[in-house]
PDB file of C-alpha atoms in Angstrom:
ATOM      1  CA  MET S  25      32.678  -2.647 -19.940  1.00 62.00           C
ATOM      2  CA  GLU S  26      30.901  -1.326 -16.599  1.00 68.00           C
ATOM      3  CA  ASN S  27      33.139  -3.206 -13.857  1.00 89.00           C
ATOM      4  CA  PHE S  28      30.523  -1.997 -10.982  1.00 92.00           C
ATOM      5  CA  ILE S  29      26.838  -1.151 -10.718  1.00 95.00           C
ATOM      6  CA  TYR S  30      25.268   1.418  -8.374  1.00 97.00           C
ATOM      7  CA  SER S  31      23.203  -0.025  -5.222  1.00 97.00           C
ATOM      8  CA  ILE S  32      20.758   2.664  -4.083  1.00 97.00           C
ATOM      9  CA  GLY S  33      18.749   3.691  -1.352  1.00 96.00           C
ATOM     10  CA  LEU S  34      15.038   4.905  -1.527  1.00 94.00           C
ATOM     11  CA  GLY S  35      14.601   5.690   2.122  1.00 91.00           C
ATOM     12  CA  LEU S  36      10.983   4.500   3.298  1.00 86.00           C
ATOM     13  CA  GLY S  37       8.772   5.094   0.985  1.00 83.00           C
ATOM     14  CA  ASP S  38       8.167   9.057   0.225  1.00 87.00           C
ATOM     15  CA  PRO S  39       9.675  10.065  -3.255  1.00 90.00           C
ATOM     16  CA  GLU S  40      10.632  13.623  -2.053  1.00 91.00           C
ATOM     17  CA  MET S  41      13.104  11.938   0.386  1.00 90.00           C
ATOM     18  CA  VAL S  42      15.390  10.585  -2.359  1.00 95.00           C
ATOM     19  CA  THR S  43      18.421  11.986  -2.462  1.00 96.00           C
ATOM     20  CA  VAL S  44      19.517  14.342  -5.271  1.00 97.00           C
ATOM     21  CA  LYS S  45      22.155  11.716  -5.860  1.00 97.00           C
ATOM     22  CA  ALA S  46      20.324   8.906  -6.274  1.00 98.00           C
ATOM     23  CA  VAL S  47      17.914  10.481  -8.905  1.00 98.00           C
ATOM     24  CA  LYS S  48      20.551  11.787 -11.013  1.00 98.00           C
ATOM     25  CA  ILE S  49      21.923   8.142 -11.068  1.00 98.00           C
ATOM     26  CA  LEU S  50      18.612   6.820 -11.714  1.00 98.00           C
ATOM     27  CA  GLU S  51      17.822   9.333 -14.357  1.00 97.00           C
ATOM     28  CA  SER S  52      21.433   8.533 -16.332  1.00 97.00           C
ATOM     29  CA  SER S  53      21.021   4.551 -15.793  1.00 97.00           C
ATOM     30  CA  ASP S  54      20.678   2.296 -18.541  1.00 96.00           C
ATOM     31  CA  MET S  55      19.051  -0.621 -16.307  1.00 95.00           C
ATOM     32  CA  ILE S  56      17.297  -0.571 -13.008  1.00 96.00           C
ATOM     33  CA  ILE S  57      17.021  -3.405 -11.053  1.00 94.00           C
ATOM     34  CA  VAL S  58      13.585  -2.953  -8.361  1.00 93.00           C
ATOM     35  CA  PRO S  59      13.230  -5.707  -6.292  1.00 87.00           C
ATOM     36  CA  GLN S  60       9.796  -7.116  -5.394  1.00 82.00           C
ATOM     37  CA  SER S  61       8.441  -9.329  -2.917  1.00 76.00           C
ATOM     38  CA  SER S  62       5.408 -10.034  -4.566  1.00 65.00           C
ATOM     39  CA  LYS S  63       4.438 -12.367  -7.748  1.00 62.00           C
ATOM     40  CA  LEU S  64       1.685  -9.778  -8.220  1.00 61.00           C
ATOM     41  CA  GLY S  65       4.232  -7.359  -9.622  1.00 61.00           C
ATOM     42  CA  LYS S  66       3.483  -4.781  -6.427  1.00 71.00           C
ATOM     43  CA  SER S  67       6.597  -2.996  -4.961  1.00 84.00           C
ATOM     44  CA  VAL S  68       6.895   0.238  -3.181  1.00 86.00           C
ATOM     45  CA  ALA S  69      10.196   0.779  -4.881  1.00 90.00           C
ATOM     46  CA  ARG S  70       8.910   0.428  -7.927  1.00 92.00           C
ATOM     47  CA  ASP S  71       6.642   3.276  -7.183  1.00 92.00           C
ATOM     48  CA  ILE S  72       8.969   5.189  -5.913  1.00 93.00           C
ATOM     49  CA  VAL S  73      11.737   5.153  -8.494  1.00 96.00           C
ATOM     50  CA  LEU S  74       8.385   5.863 -11.172  1.00 96.00           C
ATOM     51  CA  ASN S  75       8.448   9.062 -10.041  1.00 96.00           C
ATOM     52  CA  TYR S  76      11.599  10.011 -11.730  1.00 97.00           C
ATOM     53  CA  VAL S  77      12.395   7.487 -14.702  1.00 96.00           C
ATOM     54  CA  GLY S  78      10.276   6.025 -16.906  1.00 95.00           C
ATOM     55  CA  GLU S  79       8.987   1.891 -16.559  1.00 93.00           C
ATOM     56  CA  GLU S  80      11.107   1.289 -19.594  1.00 94.00           C
ATOM     57  CA  LYS S  81      14.433   1.402 -17.515  1.00 95.00           C
ATOM     58  CA  LEU S  82      13.000  -1.255 -14.877  1.00 95.00           C
ATOM     59  CA  ASN S  83      13.867  -4.642 -14.767  1.00 91.00           C
ATOM     60  CA  MET S  84      11.664  -6.140 -11.485  1.00 89.00           C
ATOM     61  CA  TYR S  85      13.095  -9.632 -10.038  1.00 85.00           C
ATOM     62  CA  TYR S  86      11.200 -11.407  -7.501  1.00 81.00           C
ATOM     63  CA  PHE S  87      13.044 -11.684  -3.960  1.00 77.00           C
ATOM     64  CA  PRO S  88      11.233 -14.585  -2.194  1.00 70.00           C
ATOM     65  CA  MET S  89      10.252 -13.623   1.505  1.00 70.00           C
ATOM     66  CA  ASN S  90      11.182 -16.675   3.421  1.00 68.00           C
ATOM     67  CA  ASN S  91      13.988 -18.507   4.702  1.00 72.00           C
ATOM     68  CA  ASP S  92      14.670 -21.139   2.728  1.00 72.00           C
ATOM     69  CA  GLN S  93      18.624 -20.453   2.102  1.00 81.00           C
ATOM     70  CA  GLU S  94      19.088 -22.533  -0.722  1.00 83.00           C
ATOM     71  CA  GLU S  95      16.229 -20.895  -2.856  1.00 83.00           C
ATOM     72  CA  LEU S  96      17.504 -17.725  -1.626  1.00 81.00           C
ATOM     73  CA  ASP S  97      21.047 -18.413  -2.323  1.00 83.00           C
ATOM     74  CA  SER S  98      19.652 -19.098  -6.151  1.00 88.00           C
ATOM     75  CA  THR S  99      17.975 -16.182  -6.661  1.00 86.00           C
ATOM     76  CA  TYR S 100      21.016 -13.929  -5.842  1.00 86.00           C
ATOM     77  CA  GLN S 101      23.152 -15.835  -7.762  1.00 91.00           C
ATOM     78  CA  GLY S 102      21.196 -15.628 -10.741  1.00 90.00           C
ATOM     79  CA  LEU S 103      20.589 -11.852 -10.678  1.00 89.00           C
ATOM     80  CA  ALA S 104      24.388 -11.468 -10.317  1.00 92.00           C
ATOM     81  CA  VAL S 105      24.729 -13.568 -13.583  1.00 94.00           C
ATOM     82  CA  GLN S 106      22.437 -11.500 -14.792  1.00 92.00           C
ATOM     83  CA  VAL S 107      24.099  -8.454 -13.952  1.00 92.00           C
ATOM     84  CA  LYS S 108      27.588  -9.349 -14.762  1.00 93.00           C
ATOM     85  CA  GLN S 109      25.681  -9.999 -18.375  1.00 93.00           C
ATOM     86  CA  TYR S 110      24.186  -6.493 -18.438  1.00 92.00           C
ATOM     87  CA  CYS S 111      27.699  -4.987 -17.430  1.00 92.00           C
ATOM     88  CA  ASP S 112      29.593  -7.108 -20.086  1.00 92.00           C
ATOM     89  CA  GLU S 113      27.404  -5.015 -22.248  1.00 93.00           C
ATOM     90  CA  GLY S 114      28.244  -1.845 -21.403  1.00 93.00           C
ATOM     91  CA  LYS S 115      25.385  -0.952 -19.532  1.00 94.00           C
ATOM     92  CA  LYS S 116      24.649   1.337 -16.750  1.00 96.00           C
ATOM     93  CA  VAL S 117      23.557  -0.684 -13.900  1.00 96.00           C
ATOM     94  CA  ALA S 118      21.795   0.356 -10.447  1.00 97.00           C
ATOM     95  CA  PHE S 119      20.150  -1.834  -8.066  1.00 96.00           C
ATOM     96  CA  VAL S 120      17.592  -0.141  -5.510  1.00 96.00           C
ATOM     97  CA  THR S 121      16.363  -0.972  -2.292  1.00 94.00           C
ATOM     98  CA  MET S 122      14.239   0.648   0.296  1.00 91.00           C
ATOM     99  CA  GLY S 123      15.906   2.099   3.510  1.00 91.00           C
ATOM    100  CA  ASP S 124      19.668   2.218   2.744  1.00 94.00           C
ATOM    101  CA  PRO S 125      21.857  -0.402   1.234  1.00 94.00           C
ATOM    102  CA  THR S 126      23.524  -1.693   3.931  1.00 93.00           C
ATOM    103  CA  ILE S 127      21.285  -2.088   6.648  1.00 92.00           C
ATOM    104  CA  PHE S 128      18.912  -5.056   6.796  1.00 88.00           C
ATOM    105  CA  SER S 129      19.074  -4.964   2.987  1.00 88.00           C
ATOM    106  CA  THR S 130      18.932  -7.626  -0.063  1.00 85.00           C
ATOM    107  CA  SER S 131      21.596  -5.626  -1.630  1.00 88.00           C
ATOM    108  CA  ASN S 132      24.308  -6.996   0.807  1.00 90.00           C
ATOM    109  CA  TYR S 133      23.525 -10.503  -0.729  1.00 90.00           C
ATOM    110  CA  LEU S 134      23.608  -9.506  -4.303  1.00 91.00           C
ATOM    111  CA  CYS S 135      26.645  -7.600  -3.849  1.00 92.00           C
ATOM    112  CA  ALA S 136      28.377 -10.191  -1.981  1.00 93.00           C
ATOM    113  CA  GLU S 137      27.637 -12.752  -5.263  1.00 94.00           C
ATOM    114  CA  LEU S 138      28.596 -10.260  -7.746  1.00 93.00           C
ATOM    115  CA  GLU S 139      32.135  -9.546  -5.930  1.00 94.00           C
ATOM    116  CA  LYS S 140      32.961 -13.428  -6.779  1.00 94.00           C
ATOM    117  CA  LEU S 141      31.836 -12.140 -10.692  1.00 94.00           C
ATOM    118  CA  ASN S 142      34.678  -9.543  -9.818  1.00 94.00           C
ATOM    119  CA  ILE S 143      31.709  -6.528 -10.284  1.00 94.00           C
ATOM    120  CA  LYS S 144      32.251  -4.088  -7.486  1.00 95.00           C
ATOM    121  CA  THR S 145      29.326  -1.958  -6.078  1.00 95.00           C
ATOM    122  CA  LYS S 146      29.061   2.096  -5.338  1.00 96.00           C
ATOM    123  CA  HIS S 147      26.435   2.303  -2.378  1.00 97.00           C
ATOM    124  CA  ILE S 148      24.409   5.692  -2.696  1.00 97.00           C
ATOM    125  CA  PRO S 149      23.013   6.119   1.020  1.00 96.00           C
ATOM    126  CA  GLY S 150      19.246   6.588   1.685  1.00 95.00           C
ATOM    127  CA  ILE S 151      17.617   7.671   4.669  1.00 93.00           C
ATOM    128  CA  ASN S 152      17.200   4.687   6.821  1.00 91.00           C
ATOM    129  CA  THR S 153      14.600   3.622   9.468  1.00 88.00           C
ATOM    130  CA  ILE S 154      16.784   4.624  12.022  1.00 92.00           C
ATOM    131  CA  ASN S 155      17.184   8.158  11.616  1.00 92.00           C
ATOM    132  CA  THR S 156      13.088   8.107  10.446  1.00 91.00           C
ATOM    133  CA  LEU S 157      12.189   6.779  13.656  1.00 92.00           C
ATOM    134  CA  SER S 158      14.312   8.940  15.231  1.00 94.00           C
ATOM    135  CA  ASN S 159      12.976  12.257  13.635  1.00 94.00           C
ATOM    136  CA  LEU S 160       9.231  11.291  13.645  1.00 93.00           C
ATOM    137  CA  LEU S 161       9.236  10.776  17.513  1.00 95.00           C
ATOM    138  CA  GLY S 162      11.082  13.907  18.098  1.00 95.00           C
ATOM    139  CA  VAL S 163      13.718  11.915  20.374  1.00 95.00           C
ATOM    140  CA  PRO S 164      17.515  11.874  19.992  1.00 95.00           C
ATOM    141  CA  ILE S 165      18.633   8.383  19.737  1.00 95.00           C
ATOM    142  CA  THR S 166      21.959   9.628  21.473  1.00 93.00           C
ATOM    143  CA  VAL S 167      23.724  12.783  23.290  1.00 93.00           C
ATOM    144  CA  LYS S 168      27.054  12.983  24.057  1.00 95.00           C
ATOM    145  CA  GLY S 169      28.207  10.495  26.308  1.00 94.00           C
ATOM    146  CA  GLU S 170      25.645   7.799  25.799  1.00 94.00           C
ATOM    147  CA  ASN S 171      25.879   4.955  23.221  1.00 96.00           C
ATOM    148  CA  PHE S 172      22.558   3.191  21.301  1.00 96.00           C
ATOM    149  CA  GLY S 173      22.035  -0.157  20.039  1.00 97.00           C
ATOM    150  CA  VAL S 174      20.451  -1.297  16.740  1.00 96.00           C
ATOM    151  CA  TYR S 175      19.114  -4.832  16.410  1.00 96.00           C
ATOM    152  CA  GLU S 176      16.965  -6.940  14.198  1.00 95.00           C
ATOM    153  CA  MET S 177      14.096  -7.881  16.233  1.00 96.00           C
ATOM    154  CA  PRO S 178      14.656 -11.275  18.403  1.00 96.00           C
ATOM    155  CA  SER S 179      12.279 -14.002  18.964  1.00 95.00           C
ATOM    156  CA  ASP S 180      13.142 -14.404  22.680  1.00 95.00           C
ATOM    157  CA  VAL S 181      11.782 -12.065  25.562  1.00 97.00           C
ATOM    158  CA  ASP S 182      14.832 -12.510  27.856  1.00 97.00           C
ATOM    159  CA  ARG S 183      17.153 -11.672  24.894  1.00 98.00           C
ATOM    160  CA  THR S 184      15.335  -8.745  24.098  1.00 98.00           C
ATOM    161  CA  VAL S 185      15.344  -7.414  27.693  1.00 97.00           C
ATOM    162  CA  GLU S 186      18.928  -8.420  27.871  1.00 97.00           C
ATOM    163  CA  LEU S 187      19.544  -6.205  25.033  1.00 97.00           C
ATOM    164  CA  ILE S 188      16.973  -3.051  26.399  1.00 97.00           C
ATOM    165  CA  LYS S 189      19.262  -2.833  29.313  1.00 96.00           C
ATOM    166  CA  GLN S 190      22.205  -2.753  27.879  1.00 96.00           C
ATOM    167  CA  HIS S 191      22.028   0.660  26.170  1.00 96.00           C
ATOM    168  CA  PRO S 192      20.240   3.834  26.895  1.00 97.00           C
ATOM    169  CA  THR S 193      18.585   3.727  23.925  1.00 97.00           C
ATOM    170  CA  THR S 194      17.609   1.081  22.169  1.00 97.00           C
ATOM    171  CA  ILE S 195      16.419   0.282  18.262  1.00 97.00           C
ATOM    172  CA  PHE S 196      14.542  -2.920  17.065  1.00 97.00           C
ATOM    173  CA  MET S 197      14.003  -3.229  13.511  1.00 93.00           C
ATOM    174  CA  LYS S 198      11.664  -5.867  11.755  1.00 90.00           C
ATOM    175  CA  VAL S 199       9.484  -6.118  14.794  1.00 92.00           C
ATOM    176  CA  ASN S 200       6.752  -7.497  12.300  1.00 88.00           C
ATOM    177  CA  LYS S 201       5.231 -10.807  13.760  1.00 88.00           C
ATOM    178  CA  ARG S 202       7.394 -10.556  16.947  1.00 92.00           C
ATOM    179  CA  VAL S 203       5.650  -7.889  18.505  1.00 91.00           C
ATOM    180  CA  THR S 204       4.322  -9.803  21.480  1.00 90.00           C
ATOM    181  CA  VAL S 205       7.769 -10.699  22.336  1.00 94.00           C
ATOM    182  CA  LEU S 206       8.358  -6.952  22.258  1.00 94.00           C
ATOM    183  CA  GLN S 207       5.365  -5.977  24.808  1.00 92.00           C
ATOM    184  CA  LYS S 208       6.229  -8.950  26.953  1.00 93.00           C
ATOM    185  CA  ALA S 209       9.993  -7.046  27.224  1.00 96.00           C
ATOM    186  CA  VAL S 210       8.353  -3.784  28.030  1.00 95.00           C
ATOM    187  CA  ARG S 211       6.315  -4.739  30.608  1.00 93.00           C
ATOM    188  CA  GLU S 212       9.308  -6.718  32.303  1.00 95.00           C
ATOM    189  CA  CYS S 213      11.846  -3.479  32.251  1.00 94.00           C
ATOM    190  CA  GLN S 214       9.391  -0.993  32.351  1.00 94.00           C
ATOM    191  CA  PRO S 215      11.050   1.527  30.357  1.00 95.00           C
ATOM    192  CA  LYS S 216      10.742   5.516  30.340  1.00 93.00           C
ATOM    193  CA  PHE S 217       9.654   5.581  26.691  1.00 95.00           C
ATOM    194  CA  ALA S 218       8.765   2.648  24.641  1.00 95.00           C
ATOM    195  CA  LYS S 219       7.474   3.505  20.611  1.00 95.00           C
ATOM    196  CA  LEU S 220       6.347   1.233  17.767  1.00 93.00           C
ATOM    197  CA  VAL S 221       6.205   2.872  14.442  1.00 93.00           C
ATOM    198  CA  GLU S 222       4.643   1.381  11.948  1.00 90.00           C
ATOM    199  CA  LYS S 223       4.715   2.086   8.220  1.00 86.00           C
ATOM    200  CA  ALA S 224       6.945   5.024   9.223  1.00 84.00           C
ATOM    201  CA  GLY S 225       6.718   7.491   5.737  1.00 78.00           C
ATOM    202  CA  LEU S 226       4.187   5.687   4.004  1.00 80.00           C
ATOM    203  CA  PRO S 227       0.547   6.049   4.117  1.00 82.00           C
ATOM    204  CA  GLY S 228      -1.044   4.288   6.981  1.00 85.00           C
ATOM    205  CA  GLU S 229       1.611   5.441   9.201  1.00 88.00           C
ATOM    206  CA  THR S 230       0.702   4.610  13.146  1.00 89.00           C
ATOM    207  CA  ILE S 231       2.662   5.041  16.447  1.00 91.00           C
ATOM    208  CA  TYR S 232       2.156   3.103  19.059  1.00 92.00           C
ATOM    209  CA  ASP S 233       2.922   3.615  22.675  1.00 91.00           C
ATOM    210  CA  LEU S 234       4.028   0.214  24.025  1.00 90.00           C
ATOM    211  CA  THR S 235       3.769   1.616  27.812  1.00 86.00           C
ATOM    212  CA  GLY S 236       0.354   2.392  27.513  1.00 79.00           C
ATOM    213  CA  ALA S 237      -2.640   0.572  26.349  1.00 68.00           C
ATOM    214  CA  ASP S 238      -2.670   0.598  22.734  1.00 67.00           C
ATOM    215  CA  MET S 239      -0.259  -2.262  22.339  1.00 68.00           C
ATOM    216  CA  PRO S 240      -1.194  -3.545  18.854  1.00 67.00           C
ATOM    217  CA  GLU S 241      -2.240  -7.400  19.385  1.00 66.00           C
ATOM    218  CA  GLU S 242      -1.852  -8.454  15.704  1.00 70.00           C
ATOM    219  CA  PRO S 243       1.503  -8.502  13.713  1.00 65.00           C
ATOM    220  CA  VAL S 244       2.712  -5.051  13.090  1.00 71.00           C
ATOM    221  CA  TYR S 245       4.371  -5.302   9.572  1.00 74.00           C
ATOM    222  CA  LEU S 246       7.066  -2.851   8.155  1.00 81.00           C
ATOM    223  CA  SER S 247       7.656  -1.632  12.260  1.00 90.00           C
ATOM    224  CA  SER S 248      10.600  -0.695  14.318  1.00 93.00           C
ATOM    225  CA  ALA S 249      10.842   0.605  17.900  1.00 95.00           C
ATOM    226  CA  MET S 250      12.446   2.813  20.357  1.00 97.00           C
ATOM    227  CA  ILE S 251      13.325   2.122  23.779  1.00 97.00           C
ATOM    228  CA  LYS S 252      15.065   4.680  26.122  1.00 96.00           C
ATOM    229  CA  SER S 253      15.838   3.035  29.556  1.00 90.00           C
TER     230      SER S 253
END
């Protein structure tokens, strides 16, 4: 039996940015578990994986997008039991996730449940939001002698301002519905550089200058921001 699974980062949506190592593991896997947040079966991860393997290898698994911890725990525990069964059958199993499997990923919660069942995880890095954001904007995250901070977007303006002031460069992930909080913090801090990127690496990619007049008023999904004080 296999006593481990692979947790594979797929990057942000461009199939050409999946690593060669990730592709080789996908091709050699017996079972690929693909998360979906829509009960209708829609999944960006699925669309990426199908560039490299046939649909017969895929096992779509629904993850609720809410803050109901009891429901989420039940979801991860149920999947962990299924994965263990596949491993007990000797199957090579891979779980795929957008971005990198160690940064704000559902993979982390699944791995914790698998650990309880004595199933180890081998992580395969993916190109993450942080790197994509920096390269897309053509601005270094950090240089010698500096530091930077990476945070999930806070819900509070004062906390956001505090974090911006702590680092020469601050990156906020999962801005989404909290875009107005970020806007207010930027107005208060007056940083020299503040850009918000929506759908980085995906169709519909949009860059907003938060120091200018083109700040979005509606929730901006799949969005991250870079602020330079």
